[in-house]
């Protein structure tokens, strides 16, 4: 059993590693969604999908053998509405929770400003939390479905494994294949875009692997997708 | 060091992070940022208004009692620290300040919406994509749906604002 200090040290070491890797790679979750939607540019989206594939196999494998620490998490409509607001906010701010910390570390005052107002928004909305009414009421979050409170209880790979007797890894492999399908569709779309941009025989002779690394042209002239250069925030 | 002279492929970076996250999942729990930020908000406000006043607010009394012994805080602080060290070593640290009032307004509204969203859902974008969904939690699928639709709406508005 790890001590509280051990937990905090492990978290700090992990966070520091993430900070270095994200700073060097310029990965951004906001860009993973925004650039795919606005520019059909998938540099960050592909990285997100690869991480999700690895994590799905890793987490469900650990759950299958009774290890890991899955979140005991009450599912509810509040997750949909909350992340809907969050999605709008992260595009407006030009940074998600990860990139706002990483960009703050690089000296970006706009990112620090976004973090400060994230804290303000968090605190102001905490004032309307109640134990007895939505959103989301403490007394309805019991781990069991409570439709009147728009809560569906606790449902994940672990509960699925307990209910069916089938190892969580089996379900993880199905999810992995679904994510792999999306990843391959993106590669296919990138290949089609690259071929559309280079219809000449000379361009067509470029190896497919090289063509995949070429960024597609932005569809909106005044906006550019995030590549290796920093966005304003 | 060569590592700090060139940029890293994000697929490689996220693959390494995912492997590290599996170890973190085994030790204490999956990578999340919203929980740490909620606790930081509580500690920040407690420093401003005092513990007695904060205790009168049910959320901070019943759900998130502010404490420095909460491991998720240190993921956030570590990310900022790691990025600072990396930016200095790669000579990429410099002060960047948004130039236009419209940028400040967008960032302010964006920050507020992110804060409200985290509080309402008890989850952030990281725990949505890289925590709940890989754990196959139904909340992860709901959150991903909300986040993708929200990002689409946000992108549509953002595009209109920048083109205006």
GROMACS .gro file of C-alpha atoms in nm:
model
  397
    1UNK     CA    1   0.000   0.000   0.000
    2UNK     CA    2   0.149   0.330  -0.110
    3UNK     CA    3   0.156   0.619   0.140
    4UNK     CA    4   0.001   0.961   0.074
    5UNK     CA    5   0.349   1.108   0.026
    6UNK     CA    6   0.431   0.826  -0.217
    7UNK     CA    7   0.113   0.899  -0.413
    8UNK     CA    8   0.201   1.268  -0.436
    9UNK     CA    9   0.561   1.192  -0.543
   10UNK     CA   10   0.444   0.943  -0.809
   11UNK     CA   11   0.192   1.199  -0.936
   12UNK     CA   12   0.457   1.474  -0.950
   13UNK     CA   13   0.705   1.251  -1.137
   14UNK     CA   14   0.431   1.151  -1.382
   15UNK     CA   15   0.315   1.513  -1.424
   16UNK     CA   16   0.673   1.633  -1.484
   17UNK     CA   17   0.726   1.365  -1.750
   18UNK     CA   18   0.398   1.468  -1.917
   19UNK     CA   19   0.503   1.835  -1.905
   20UNK     CA   20   0.835   1.760  -2.079
   21UNK     CA   21   0.683   1.528  -2.342
   22UNK     CA   22   0.391   1.758  -2.425
   23UNK     CA   23   0.620   2.062  -2.439
   24UNK     CA   24   0.855   1.887  -2.683
   25UNK     CA   25   0.578   1.739  -2.899
   26UNK     CA   26   0.339   2.039  -2.901
   27UNK     CA   27   0.053   1.797  -2.849
   28UNK     CA   28  -0.275   1.963  -2.761
   29UNK     CA   29  -0.614   1.803  -2.696
   30UNK     CA   30  -0.793   2.119  -2.815
   31UNK     CA   31  -0.605   2.102  -3.145
   32UNK     CA   32  -0.686   1.729  -3.169
   33UNK     CA   33  -1.055   1.819  -3.198
   34UNK     CA   34  -1.049   2.176  -3.340
   35UNK     CA   35  -0.797   2.109  -3.618
   36UNK     CA   36  -0.974   1.790  -3.723
   37UNK     CA   37  -1.305   1.977  -3.747
   38UNK     CA   38  -1.186   2.305  -3.900
   39UNK     CA   39  -0.887   2.203  -4.112
   40UNK     CA   40  -0.911   1.825  -4.156
   41UNK     CA   41  -0.564   1.814  -3.997
   42UNK     CA   42  -0.518   1.507  -3.776
   43UNK     CA   43  -0.166   1.535  -3.630
   44UNK     CA   44  -0.290   1.564  -3.270
   45UNK     CA   45  -0.598   1.346  -3.323
   46UNK     CA   46  -0.387   1.045  -3.427
   47UNK     CA   47  -0.169   1.081  -3.116
   48UNK     CA   48  -0.480   1.092  -2.896
   49UNK     CA   49  -0.619   0.777  -3.059
   50UNK     CA   50  -0.289   0.589  -3.018
   51UNK     CA   51  -0.283   0.677  -2.646
   52UNK     CA   52  -0.646   0.566  -2.607
   53UNK     CA   53  -0.570   0.233  -2.777
   54UNK     CA   54  -0.269   0.161  -2.552
   55UNK     CA   55  -0.458   0.267  -2.240
   56UNK     CA   56  -0.766   0.061  -2.325
   57UNK     CA   57  -0.557  -0.256  -2.351
   58UNK     CA   58  -0.343  -0.168  -2.047
   59UNK     CA   59  -0.629  -0.072  -1.815
   60UNK     CA   60  -0.861  -0.359  -1.907
   61UNK     CA   61  -0.573  -0.610  -1.882
   62UNK     CA   62  -0.497  -0.488  -1.528
   63UNK     CA   63  -0.867  -0.490  -1.435
   64UNK     CA   64  -0.896  -0.847  -1.568
   65UNK     CA   65  -0.636  -0.971  -1.319
   66UNK     CA   66  -0.781  -0.770  -1.031
   67UNK     CA   67  -0.526  -0.490  -1.039
   68UNK     CA   68  -0.535  -0.117  -1.118
   69UNK     CA   69  -0.740   0.157  -0.961
   70UNK     CA   70  -1.042   0.231  -1.182
   71UNK     CA   71  -1.241   0.537  -1.087
   72UNK     CA   72  -1.558   0.456  -0.897
   73UNK     CA   73  -1.753   0.706  -1.093
   74UNK     CA   74  -2.123   0.787  -1.100
   75UNK     CA   75  -2.244   0.819  -1.458
   76UNK     CA   76  -2.497   1.089  -1.534
   77UNK     CA   77  -2.629   1.341  -1.786
   78UNK     CA   78  -2.411   1.596  -1.606
   79UNK     CA   79  -2.106   1.444  -1.782
   80UNK     CA   80  -2.256   1.519  -2.122
   81UNK     CA   81  -2.366   1.875  -2.036
   82UNK     CA   82  -2.049   1.958  -1.841
   83UNK     CA   83  -1.815   1.842  -2.116
   84UNK     CA   84  -2.029   2.016  -2.377
   85UNK     CA   85  -1.961   2.346  -2.194
   86UNK     CA   86  -1.598   2.243  -2.146
   87UNK     CA   87  -1.562   2.172  -2.520
   88UNK     CA   88  -1.683   2.520  -2.613
   89UNK     CA   89  -1.459   2.671  -2.346
   90UNK     CA   90  -1.141   2.491  -2.450
   91UNK     CA   91  -1.179   2.604  -2.812
   92UNK     CA   92  -1.244   2.965  -2.701
   93UNK     CA   93  -0.945   2.960  -2.466
   94UNK     CA   94  -0.728   2.777  -2.722
   95UNK     CA   95  -0.609   2.541  -2.451
   96UNK     CA   96  -0.734   2.240  -2.256
   97UNK     CA   97  -0.640   2.144  -1.901
   98UNK     CA   98  -0.305   1.995  -2.012
   99UNK     CA   99  -0.194   2.263  -2.254
  100UNK     CA  100  -0.293   2.546  -2.020
  101UNK     CA  101  -0.045   2.412  -1.759
  102UNK     CA  102   0.221   2.338  -2.021
  103UNK     CA  103   0.187   2.676  -2.192
  104UNK     CA  104   0.191   2.851  -1.854
  105UNK     CA  105   0.522   2.674  -1.789
  106UNK     CA  106   0.653   2.816  -2.118
  107UNK     CA  107   0.570   3.171  -2.012
  108UNK     CA  108   0.230   3.213  -2.178
  109UNK     CA  109   0.033   3.471  -1.979
  110UNK     CA  110  -0.286   3.396  -2.175
  111UNK     CA  111  -0.272   3.033  -2.058
  112UNK     CA  112  -0.222   3.147  -1.698
  113UNK     CA  113  -0.522   3.377  -1.741
  114UNK     CA  114  -0.730   3.081  -1.868
  115UNK     CA  115  -0.624   2.877  -1.561
  116UNK     CA  116  -0.721   3.161  -1.326
  117UNK     CA  117  -1.066   3.192  -1.481
  118UNK     CA  118  -1.105   2.815  -1.484
  119UNK     CA  119  -1.060   2.833  -1.106
  120UNK     CA  120  -1.308   3.124  -1.087
  121UNK     CA  121  -1.565   2.929  -1.293
  122UNK     CA  122  -1.509   2.620  -1.083
  123UNK     CA  123  -1.558   2.808  -0.758
  124UNK     CA  124  -1.863   3.007  -0.871
  125UNK     CA  125  -2.039   2.692  -0.992
  126UNK     CA  126  -1.950   2.513  -0.666
  127UNK     CA  127  -2.177   2.765  -0.490
  128UNK     CA  128  -2.488   2.611  -0.651
  129UNK     CA  129  -2.400   2.251  -0.561
  130UNK     CA  130  -2.651   2.090  -0.331
  131UNK     CA  131  -2.682   1.754  -0.160
  132UNK     CA  132  -3.051   1.730  -0.243
  133UNK     CA  133  -3.114   1.869  -0.591
  134UNK     CA  134  -2.959   1.865  -0.938
  135UNK     CA  135  -2.694   1.946  -1.067
  136UNK     CA  136  -2.588   1.661  -0.975
  137UNK     CA  137  -2.723   1.598  -0.629
  138UNK     CA  138  -2.505   1.414  -0.382
  139UNK     CA  139  -2.790   1.195  -0.263
  140UNK     CA  140  -2.856   1.065  -0.616
  141UNK     CA  141  -2.491   0.967  -0.673
  142UNK     CA  142  -2.498   0.633  -0.495
  143UNK     CA  143  -2.338   0.410  -0.759
  144UNK     CA  144  -2.682   0.278  -0.858
  145UNK     CA  145  -2.919   0.402  -1.131
  146UNK     CA  146  -3.143   0.689  -1.023
  147UNK     CA  147  -3.331   0.809  -1.328
  148UNK     CA  148  -3.518   1.084  -1.139
  149UNK     CA  149  -3.178   1.236  -1.060
  150UNK     CA  150  -3.049   1.175  -1.418
  151UNK     CA  151  -2.789   0.934  -1.278
  152UNK     CA  152  -2.716   0.589  -1.425
  153UNK     CA  153  -2.498   0.445  -1.152
  154UNK     CA  154  -2.150   0.299  -1.189
  155UNK     CA  155  -2.087   0.122  -1.520
  156UNK     CA  156  -1.741   0.039  -1.658
  157UNK     CA  157  -1.518  -0.254  -1.762
  158UNK     CA  158  -1.499  -0.376  -1.402
  159UNK     CA  159  -1.878  -0.381  -1.349
  160UNK     CA  160  -1.915  -0.546  -1.692
  161UNK     CA  161  -1.663  -0.814  -1.591
  162UNK     CA  162  -1.846  -0.875  -1.262
  163UNK     CA  163  -2.185  -0.891  -1.434
  164UNK     CA  164  -2.087  -1.123  -1.719
  165UNK     CA  165  -1.793  -1.319  -1.583
  166UNK     CA  166  -1.603  -1.237  -1.904
  167UNK     CA  167  -1.257  -1.079  -1.848
  168UNK     CA  168  -1.255  -0.700  -1.900
  169UNK     CA  169  -0.973  -0.744  -2.151
  170UNK     CA  170  -1.218  -0.907  -2.395
  171UNK     CA  171  -1.430  -0.588  -2.398
  172UNK     CA  172  -1.110  -0.383  -2.411
  173UNK     CA  173  -1.001  -0.561  -2.729
  174UNK     CA  174  -1.338  -0.477  -2.890
  175UNK     CA  175  -1.293  -0.109  -2.798
  176UNK     CA  176  -0.931  -0.121  -2.920
  177UNK     CA  177  -1.050  -0.249  -3.259
  178UNK     CA  178  -1.309   0.031  -3.278
  179UNK     CA  179  -1.041   0.294  -3.210
  180UNK     CA  180  -0.808   0.126  -3.461
  181UNK     CA  181  -1.084   0.146  -3.722
  182UNK     CA  182  -1.116   0.524  -3.665
  183UNK     CA  183  -0.735   0.561  -3.681
  184UNK     CA  184  -0.718   0.374  -4.013
  185UNK     CA  185  -1.003   0.586  -4.154
  186UNK     CA  186  -0.800   0.898  -4.070
  187UNK     CA  187  -0.490   0.754  -4.243
  188UNK     CA  188  -0.704   0.672  -4.546
  189UNK     CA  189  -0.848   1.025  -4.553
  190UNK     CA  190  -0.499   1.178  -4.522
  191UNK     CA  191  -0.374   0.961  -4.807
  192UNK     CA  192  -0.669   1.067  -5.024
  193UNK     CA  193  -0.606   1.435  -4.942
  194UNK     CA  194  -0.233   1.403  -5.018
  195UNK     CA  195  -0.306   1.236  -5.352
  196UNK     CA  196  -0.563   1.507  -5.434
  197UNK     CA  197  -0.303   1.775  -5.364
  198UNK     CA  198  -0.030   1.605  -5.573
  199UNK     CA  199  -0.196   1.462  -5.883
  200UNK     CA  200   0.122   1.479  -6.098
  201UNK     CA  201   0.312   1.157  -6.179
  202UNK     CA  202   0.620   1.290  -5.996
  203UNK     CA  203   0.418   1.350  -5.681
  204UNK     CA  204   0.244   1.016  -5.715
  205UNK     CA  205   0.585   0.846  -5.706
  206UNK     CA  206   0.653   0.973  -5.353
  207UNK     CA  207   0.640   0.679  -5.110
  208UNK     CA  208   0.306   0.650  -4.933
  209UNK     CA  209   0.473   0.681  -4.592
  210UNK     CA  210   0.623   1.018  -4.690
  211UNK     CA  211   0.297   1.143  -4.836
  212UNK     CA  212   0.123   1.069  -4.505
  213UNK     CA  213   0.352   1.303  -4.319
  214UNK     CA  214   0.275   1.598  -4.546
  215UNK     CA  215   0.023   1.830  -4.378
  216UNK     CA  216  -0.297   1.893  -4.576
  217UNK     CA  217  -0.376   2.248  -4.688
  218UNK     CA  218  -0.597   2.441  -4.447
  219UNK     CA  219  -0.951   2.477  -4.569
  220UNK     CA  220  -0.984   2.822  -4.413
  221UNK     CA  221  -0.723   3.065  -4.536
  222UNK     CA  222  -0.714   3.289  -4.231
  223UNK     CA  223  -0.693   3.010  -3.976
  224UNK     CA  224  -0.410   2.762  -3.962
  225UNK     CA  225  -0.394   2.427  -3.785
  226UNK     CA  226  -0.142   2.372  -3.512
  227UNK     CA  227   0.178   2.222  -3.654
  228UNK     CA  228   0.522   2.259  -3.503
  229UNK     CA  229   0.480   2.627  -3.423
  230UNK     CA  230   0.308   2.772  -3.121
  231UNK     CA  231  -0.045   2.906  -3.152
  232UNK     CA  232  -0.111   3.246  -2.982
  233UNK     CA  233  -0.218   3.050  -2.677
  234UNK     CA  234   2.107   1.747  -2.522
  235UNK     CA  235   1.962   1.647  -2.859
  236UNK     CA  236   1.622   1.575  -2.705
  237UNK     CA  237   1.572   1.945  -2.639
  238UNK     CA  238   1.693   2.058  -2.981
  239UNK     CA  239   1.422   1.906  -3.197
  240UNK     CA  240   1.050   1.852  -3.159
  241UNK     CA  241   0.908   1.511  -3.075
  242UNK     CA  242   0.644   1.328  -3.279
  243UNK     CA  243   0.319   1.364  -3.077
  244UNK     CA  244   0.234   0.998  -3.144
  245UNK     CA  245   0.562   0.892  -2.976
  246UNK     CA  246   0.504   1.138  -2.690
  247UNK     CA  247   0.148   1.022  -2.625
  248UNK     CA  248   0.249   0.655  -2.652
  249UNK     CA  249   0.514   0.708  -2.381
  250UNK     CA  250   0.264   0.902  -2.167
  251UNK     CA  251   0.011   0.619  -2.208
  252UNK     CA  252   0.262   0.357  -2.086
  253UNK     CA  253   0.351   0.578  -1.787
  254UNK     CA  254  -0.020   0.628  -1.722
  255UNK     CA  255  -0.070   0.250  -1.701
  256UNK     CA  256   0.191   0.241  -1.421
  257UNK     CA  257   0.015   0.535  -1.249
  258UNK     CA  258  -0.318   0.350  -1.286
  259UNK     CA  259  -0.165   0.052  -1.109
  260UNK     CA  260  -0.009   0.262  -0.829
  261UNK     CA  261  -0.278   0.518  -0.754
  262UNK     CA  262  -0.517   0.592  -1.043
  263UNK     CA  263  -0.541   0.711  -1.402
  264UNK     CA  264  -0.415   1.051  -1.522
  265UNK     CA  265  -0.659   1.331  -1.450
  266UNK     CA  266  -0.630   1.708  -1.427
  267UNK     CA  267  -0.979   1.832  -1.333
  268UNK     CA  268  -0.966   1.680  -0.983
  269UNK     CA  269  -0.636   1.849  -0.906
  270UNK     CA  270  -0.765   2.179  -1.042
  271UNK     CA  271  -1.079   2.152  -0.828
  272UNK     CA  272  -0.863   2.101  -0.520
  273UNK     CA  273  -0.632   2.387  -0.622
  274UNK     CA  274  -0.943   2.609  -0.657
  275UNK     CA  275  -1.048   2.513  -0.304
  276UNK     CA  276  -0.702   2.580  -0.160
  277UNK     CA  277  -0.679   2.909  -0.351
  278UNK     CA  278  -1.017   3.034  -0.222
  279UNK     CA  279  -0.942   2.909   0.131
  280UNK     CA  280  -0.629   3.123   0.129
  281UNK     CA  281  -0.841   3.422   0.021
  282UNK     CA  282  -1.149   3.394   0.243
  283UNK     CA  283  -1.038   3.160   0.522
  284UNK     CA  284  -1.128   2.803   0.617
  285UNK     CA  285  -1.436   2.902   0.825
  286UNK     CA  286  -1.603   3.089   0.539
  287UNK     CA  287  -1.521   2.813   0.288
  288UNK     CA  288  -1.664   2.546   0.522
  289UNK     CA  289  -2.002   2.715   0.504
  290UNK     CA  290  -2.023   2.620   0.132
  291UNK     CA  291  -2.163   2.261   0.115
  292UNK     CA  292  -1.949   2.153  -0.183
  293UNK     CA  293  -1.621   2.234  -0.005
  294UNK     CA  294  -1.745   2.087   0.320
  295UNK     CA  295  -1.899   1.763   0.189
  296UNK     CA  296  -1.733   1.677  -0.143
  297UNK     CA  297  -1.391   1.841  -0.174
  298UNK     CA  298  -1.236   1.929   0.161
  299UNK     CA  299  -0.931   2.132   0.057
  300UNK     CA  300  -0.606   1.955   0.144
  301UNK     CA  301  -0.251   1.960   0.009
  302UNK     CA  302  -0.232   1.580   0.055
  303UNK     CA  303  -0.432   1.514  -0.264
  304UNK     CA  304  -0.213   1.342  -0.524
  305UNK     CA  305  -0.395   1.485  -0.827
  306UNK     CA  306  -0.272   1.838  -0.744
  307UNK     CA  307   0.084   1.724  -0.806
  308UNK     CA  308   0.011   1.603  -1.158
  309UNK     CA  309  -0.094   1.958  -1.252
  310UNK     CA  310   0.198   2.119  -1.071
  311UNK     CA  311   0.434   1.862  -1.229
  312UNK     CA  312   0.307   1.942  -1.579
  313UNK     CA  313   0.378   2.312  -1.527
  314UNK     CA  314   0.721   2.234  -1.377
  315UNK     CA  315   0.816   1.985  -1.649
  316UNK     CA  316   0.713   2.228  -1.922
  317UNK     CA  317   0.911   2.510  -1.757
  318UNK     CA  318   1.228   2.297  -1.735
  319UNK     CA  319   1.180   2.169  -2.091
  320UNK     CA  320   1.115   2.520  -2.229
  321UNK     CA  321   1.427   2.656  -2.058
  322UNK     CA  322   1.649   2.368  -2.175
  323UNK     CA  323   1.519   2.400  -2.531
  324UNK     CA  324   1.550   2.781  -2.518
  325UNK     CA  325   1.177   2.817  -2.590
  326UNK     CA  326   1.082   3.001  -2.272
  327UNK     CA  327   0.969   3.354  -2.329
  328UNK     CA  328   0.681   3.568  -2.211
  329UNK     CA  329   0.385   3.558  -2.447
  330UNK     CA  330   0.101   3.801  -2.386
  331UNK     CA  331  -0.221   3.808  -2.593
  332UNK     CA  332  -0.219   4.129  -2.795
  333UNK     CA  333  -0.586   4.191  -2.868
  334UNK     CA  334  -0.875   4.259  -2.634
  335UNK     CA  335  -1.083   4.001  -2.825
  336UNK     CA  336  -0.826   3.732  -2.732
  337UNK     CA  337  -0.847   3.825  -2.363
  338UNK     CA  338  -1.227   3.809  -2.379
  339UNK     CA  339  -1.229   3.471  -2.555
  340UNK     CA  340  -0.976   3.328  -2.307
  341UNK     CA  341  -1.174   3.460  -2.010
  342UNK     CA  342  -1.504   3.313  -2.134
  343UNK     CA  343  -1.325   2.990  -2.229
  344UNK     CA  344  -1.164   2.957  -1.886
  345UNK     CA  345  -1.496   3.018  -1.707
  346UNK     CA  346  -1.678   2.762  -1.925
  347UNK     CA  347  -1.405   2.502  -1.864
  348UNK     CA  348  -1.432   2.559  -1.487
  349UNK     CA  349  -1.812   2.530  -1.487
  350UNK     CA  350  -1.790   2.219  -1.707
  351UNK     CA  351  -1.542   2.044  -1.476
  352UNK     CA  352  -1.747   2.124  -1.167
  353UNK     CA  353  -2.072   2.006  -1.324
  354UNK     CA  354  -1.938   1.680  -1.466
  355UNK     CA  355  -1.667   1.594  -1.205
  356UNK     CA  356  -1.441   1.519  -1.503
  357UNK     CA  357  -1.211   1.702  -1.747
  358UNK     CA  358  -1.093   1.636  -2.103
  359UNK     CA  359  -0.795   1.425  -1.987
  360UNK     CA  360  -0.996   1.195  -1.763
  361UNK     CA  361  -1.259   1.175  -2.037
  362UNK     CA  362  -1.027   1.058  -2.317
  363UNK     CA  363  -0.743   0.900  -2.122
  364UNK     CA  364  -0.909   0.780  -1.802
  365UNK     CA  365  -1.279   0.701  -1.816
  366UNK     CA  366  -1.302   0.592  -2.180
  367UNK     CA  367  -1.008   0.346  -2.162
  368UNK     CA  368  -1.172   0.211  -1.843
  369UNK     CA  369  -1.483   0.171  -2.061
  370UNK     CA  370  -1.685   0.384  -1.821
  371UNK     CA  371  -2.026   0.484  -1.958
  372UNK     CA  372  -1.959   0.835  -1.824
  373UNK     CA  373  -1.654   0.850  -2.053
  374UNK     CA  374  -1.869   0.786  -2.361
  375UNK     CA  375  -2.122   1.049  -2.251
  376UNK     CA  376  -1.842   1.295  -2.179
  377UNK     CA  377  -1.666   1.229  -2.514
  378UNK     CA  378  -1.998   1.291  -2.695
  379UNK     CA  379  -2.053   1.617  -2.507
  380UNK     CA  380  -1.693   1.728  -2.558
  381UNK     CA  381  -1.690   1.659  -2.933
  382UNK     CA  382  -2.024   1.840  -2.986
  383UNK     CA  383  -1.906   2.127  -2.763
  384UNK     CA  384  -1.576   2.155  -2.952
  385UNK     CA  385  -1.769   2.157  -3.281
  386UNK     CA  386  -1.997   2.439  -3.159
  387UNK     CA  387  -1.696   2.624  -3.016
  388UNK     CA  388  -1.501   2.583  -3.343
  389UNK     CA  389  -1.798   2.715  -3.541
  390UNK     CA  390  -1.827   3.025  -3.320
  391UNK     CA  391  -1.446   3.069  -3.309
  392UNK     CA  392  -1.428   3.060  -3.688
  393UNK     CA  393  -1.708   3.318  -3.720
  394UNK     CA  394  -1.543   3.548  -3.463
  395UNK     CA  395  -1.200   3.532  -3.629
  396UNK     CA  396  -1.345   3.583  -3.976
  397UNK     CA  397  -1.556   3.883  -3.864
   0.00000   0.00000   0.00000
